[in-house]
Amino acid sequence: MTVRFGVIGTGAIGREHINRITNTLSGGRIVAVTDVNQKAAREVVETFGLDAVVYPDDTSLIADTNVDAVLVTSWGPAHEGSVLKAIDAGKYVFCEKPLATTEEGCMRIVEAEMKHGKRLVQVGFMRRYDSGYVQLKDALDRNEAGEPLMIYCAHRNPDVDEKYTTDMAITDTLVHEIDVLHWLVNDDYQSVQVIFPKRTKRALDHLRDPQVIIFETKTGMHISVEVFVNCKFGYDIQCEVVCEEGTLKLPDVSGVVMKKEGRQGSTLLMDWKRRFIDAYDKELQDFMDSIQASGEPQGPTAWDGYIAATTADACVRAQQSGQRETIASADKPDFYA
Amino acid sequence: MTVRFGVIGTGAIGREHINRITNTLSGGRIVAVTDVNQKAAREVVETFGLDAVVYPDDTSLIADTNVDAVLVTSWGPAHEGSVLKAIDAGKYVFCEKPLATTEEGCMRIVEAEMKHGKRLVQVGFMRRYDSGYVQLKDALDRNEAGEPLMIYCAHRNPDVDEKYTTDMAITDTLVHEIDVLHWLVNDDYQSVQVIFPKRTKRALDHLRDPQVIIFETKTGMHISVEVFVNCKFGYDIQCEVVCEEGTLKLPDVSGVVMKKEGRQGSTLLMDWKRRFIDAYDKELQDFMDSIQASGEPQGPTAWDGYIAATTADACVRAQQSGQRETIASADKPDFYA
Amino acid sequence: MTVRFGVIGTGAIGREHINRITNTLSGGRIVAVTDVNQKAAREVVETFGLDAVVYPDDTSLIADTNVDAVLVTSWGPAHEGSVLKAIDAGKYVFCEKPLATTEEGCMRIVEAEMKHGKRLVQVGFMRRYDSGYVQLKDALDRNEAGEPLMIYCAHRNPDVDEKYTTDMAITDTLVHEIDVLHWLVNDDYQSVQVIFPKRTKRALDHLRDPQVIIFETKTGMHISVEVFVNCKFGYDIQCEVVCEEGTLKLPDVSGVVMKKEGRQGSTLLMDWKRRFIDAYDKELQDFMDSIQASGEPQGPTAWDGYIAATTADACVRAQQSGQRETIASADKPDFYA
Amino acid sequence: MTVRFGVIGTGAIGREHINRITNTLSGGRIVAVTDVNQKAAREVVETFGLDAVVYPDDTSLIADTNVDAVLVTSWGPAHEGSVLKAIDAGKYVFCEKPLATTEEGCMRIVEAEMKHGKRLVQVGFMRRYDSGYVQLKDALDRNEAGEPLMIYCAHRNPDVDEKYTTDMAITDTLVHEIDVLHWLVNDDYQSVQVIFPKRTKRALDHLRDPQVIIFETKTGMHISVEVFVNCKFGYDIQCEVVCEEGTLKLPDVSGVVMKKEGRQGSTLLMDWKRRFIDAYDKELQDFMDSIQASGEPQGPTAWDGYIAATTADACVRAQQSGQRETIASADKPDFYA
Ligand SMILES: [Mg+2]
Ligand SMILES: [Mg+2]
Ligand SMILES: [Mg+2]
Ligand SMILES: [Mg+2]
């Protein structure tokens, strides 16, 4: 009844998931690993004291009959190939974002999974497991404040390094809002425009920062997301939904309130890892529990991965064109309803 | 040393100011009134027990040598004429918004005042006197969070009556943000676009509600203002400024925090009149005090009235065009620096 | 219809009230002043440009037929004599705390006022006019959270000077809670005990600071008040009422919320004068308005002054005895019901 | 490397811990169970699909060489015997509160553990694992606001059933504050007094509710704890520490902030189980991890169980006497330093 994992990619995020499954969560075990750097793969086995086979590549790892589920934590361009092989072998897949680097790649995975006939794939969009977003979703689903009309979000990091480029504000940062917002309000993206406000002097020269991304949804909802990755003051995730009869706001992280030296207040997180640490645990625990309980993962689907890709593509086009761009995603198959 | 007021227009807002000057504030007295409805004017004198002359029109009232300052609280289209006559007579003027109904009318007043050679006119933009906005302005002026890059605002009313039209979202509602925001950040409006999100079912059919107005300023700042006049839940004014090193948020109105029946929270105002009641008192007290102290009012100027007019005009054009519209205000004369 | 004031005592607080009546409030005028320091009295007339007679003493000032109401802002031991003379002359009195320095002195004033047959005296307990306390009182009077059972308060100052002694924690500081709390919950004090927690190193050696004063009321309510006058961090007034169905908390002073350098929060007041500045204005405006409207002041009565005196006396005994002390106030006369 | 647990007592809390170890946490396994109700024990094995032996009594279960650690979740009076037997057998013990029902019983356990020579016992005081208390403790340990002088707490339940008696306010409810507060501030209790405020009409006749328990610590700190178990409005845990340079407050549970119908606010928990659910997980995970890492549990010790017992005894005496009672705990052995 234990889910036996094969891990493809033993870099930083791979090791975190291995640690999680081995030392924190219940019901999973690492039985196989591979990495383009074989030495790194062997070291991970030793570091975590795993009873796991080191494979030379994803193909051989997936073929291992002891492997129930594959954890895809390699670099982005390699995701599609591994996921398709796993589906082909009828193995479960937990794939970190991106599901594939292109819209077409995502669609190939979607089609492979539908052809297989039941859900195998979960994409690592962890925010849906954050207790704050879960509470917000519950309130929306219970229609506590009426129908949603507008959403205001902010995704703020203290800073980023020199490898972070203007389009990564979409593909690495905004992508979490892209996933979580359409899930929150059960709506689809229609079009997008990107506004570049006055640049912060704190950003490196090659980077447009902050950015404001404005979506219109199919039902006409207005969504505004500020991405500001050199905001200096903290890691700050905001989301407020304005509905027909009231507003609903994502809870802030709570902290000790101190009064001192003429001020009262609390600390903000500076490190994004701590903000969603419980959500990372819960997404993987749920992946395992769902497989055990129903034979299918219940988290973000391959279709959600496809939507993220098509939406992010349109956002990058809108960055470049300065115009409102249409988001032309395919219609959602019944399979994913 | 008492400022002797002549009041032009004894409707609701006129009577409130008369009451304020007579029963709440210090240093002013009503000595003359006029209204197109002479009976109403006479009744006001009786109701408030005023020792005041009832004049047949603004011209004769302004000519009264006992009148030091004119309070213009007639209907909007009449403002320009009264203000110009008052300037011509060298009288001080406190004029409710709009200063004039057209950009050209505002400019005529600006030119008349400059020709007169010293400030006589204050426009009734009371938010600048609200303690919350004053604190926010102080924090910005002290550069507490660095240079401002973005501003998010909301202007929400529980509901409006059937006379409220789509363009009034600009001219009656947004106009307060138009005035207060450029004052807050010492910047000028460059262009504007209007987004109409999904309509609330709570609005009457002829009205687009909510609306989102998006400005760019001359320095590149991004400003987003939600106007939502059938929000049902309360009268709610929000303003957050995102700066290079932090964010600054307009304080909410504080209220008793109650825990009861599984909830904790406080009441919201339902009536806009209570939100800025102290600001209404302070704007008029400051008008009187400034005249006494320096011979010139120190509040919002005729130029601010002009900026409100040109900006509102562009917003209405943007409502109609669906495009980004340029806000082509004249350069600010040194007289108003 | 203007209330003409004679001011007895032109020290700091006297001058503040003179300024308030002259330059801020509506409906009052200073027509006479006196002070043991005649030079100071004359200077005040000049400073504020008053049209006021300078009298050699309270007796002659009270005798002036132009004086409608007397403002007693002399030092505490002189209050009783002036108030009694004013009552004897049938003049209204606004008397700063204490009404008299002894229980017996307060009772003499109460008896004189009852003998006169209508209310003339208001004591300067301004907290009842603070908008936070007014909202809290409203919620209690509307029974929003059920019957009150317990109250937790804190009265914190950043620091005090060397003249501040352990008993002044009662007579100068706690006295504001003594007045406002029995008014809030319509109850009477039964007994009191004082706890001296660990002393702060920030207090001077002669001072016990902080102190916790614990009351039981006639109906059995529990009240705990922390007095902490070298708390360093700010001027902080807290009051929470725990009721049978919920809790109600005095609103904090609202301020700009800033996020910066890993913290979010707002400033606290450091100076007590700013906390109740509106309440000081309102108490005097209400004194004038009530006299105009009903011929009697409606604020804190001579009886409230008596209760403050008997309660403070018992608190000081409890400081010294370390025991629970009974608060033996007389029964409230119907006159003050 | 898996900790193999024997569970003594398969009632509600026993089953929760079994579920936790089996389905949520990492590193533990249930290998043996016993209960005075053998049928219940067998049912638990079936329900959770355990591979576990059902023993007739604690003695035989403890003797099983497969059992590394004993989980004591029987009824209170049976705890002492099982814990002593486990220590005698050199087994680890996680014992739910109370460690023993008497001061003497707790001391016997302390002495047995010291004789054994290393720590075996952890008591189930889960609050020390709550992220809010951990943050508060961190701030105190870092001396962020200076030395603590006073603590204000409240422990409020919506309601209790008819079996709940006046002394259970101490032994079942306050006991959590007793444990967590001396840990928070590294101090010892010196004396206690209990105040019975006006009774709530919502309590059953036999119950004094609310109660206020006032401690003095050895260093002179003042601690006030309100226990109010029919507060109706929610499960509400408050803790504020007033220090020499500032105050520190336990964070409230965060929730979605809703504005609706003239109010803004968030939900309160109604069920105590949800308040500390993460802490329950963490205390057991830490018990297992500490045993693995260092060979000794690091959580609340047998000594902490003894302190809880002696302090609770004094509180019950103070309930009855109405007087301040001395808390005469023994001096802490170096073993527990
Ligand atoms: Mg993830
Ligand atoms: Mg106005
Ligand atoms: Mg006063
Ligand atoms: Mg426990």
PDB file of C-alpha atoms in Angstrom, chain D residues 47-48 54 138 182 186 236 259:
ATOM      1  CA  THR D  47     -10.198  -0.249  11.401  1.00  0.00           C
ATOM      2  CA  PHE D  48      -6.702   1.019  10.746  1.00  0.00           C
ATOM      3  CA  VAL D  54      -3.597  -7.067  20.887  1.00  0.00           C
ATOM      4  CA  ASP D 138      11.485  32.800  19.934  1.00  0.00           C
ATOM      5  CA  HIS D 182       6.451  28.699  32.605  1.00  0.00           C
ATOM      6  CA  ASN D 186      11.587  30.370  31.990  1.00  0.00           C
ATOM      7  CA  ASP D 236     -10.344  31.557  21.569  1.00  0.00           C
ATOM      8  CA  LYS D 259     -16.578  42.409   3.925  1.00  0.00           C
TER       9      LYS D 259
END
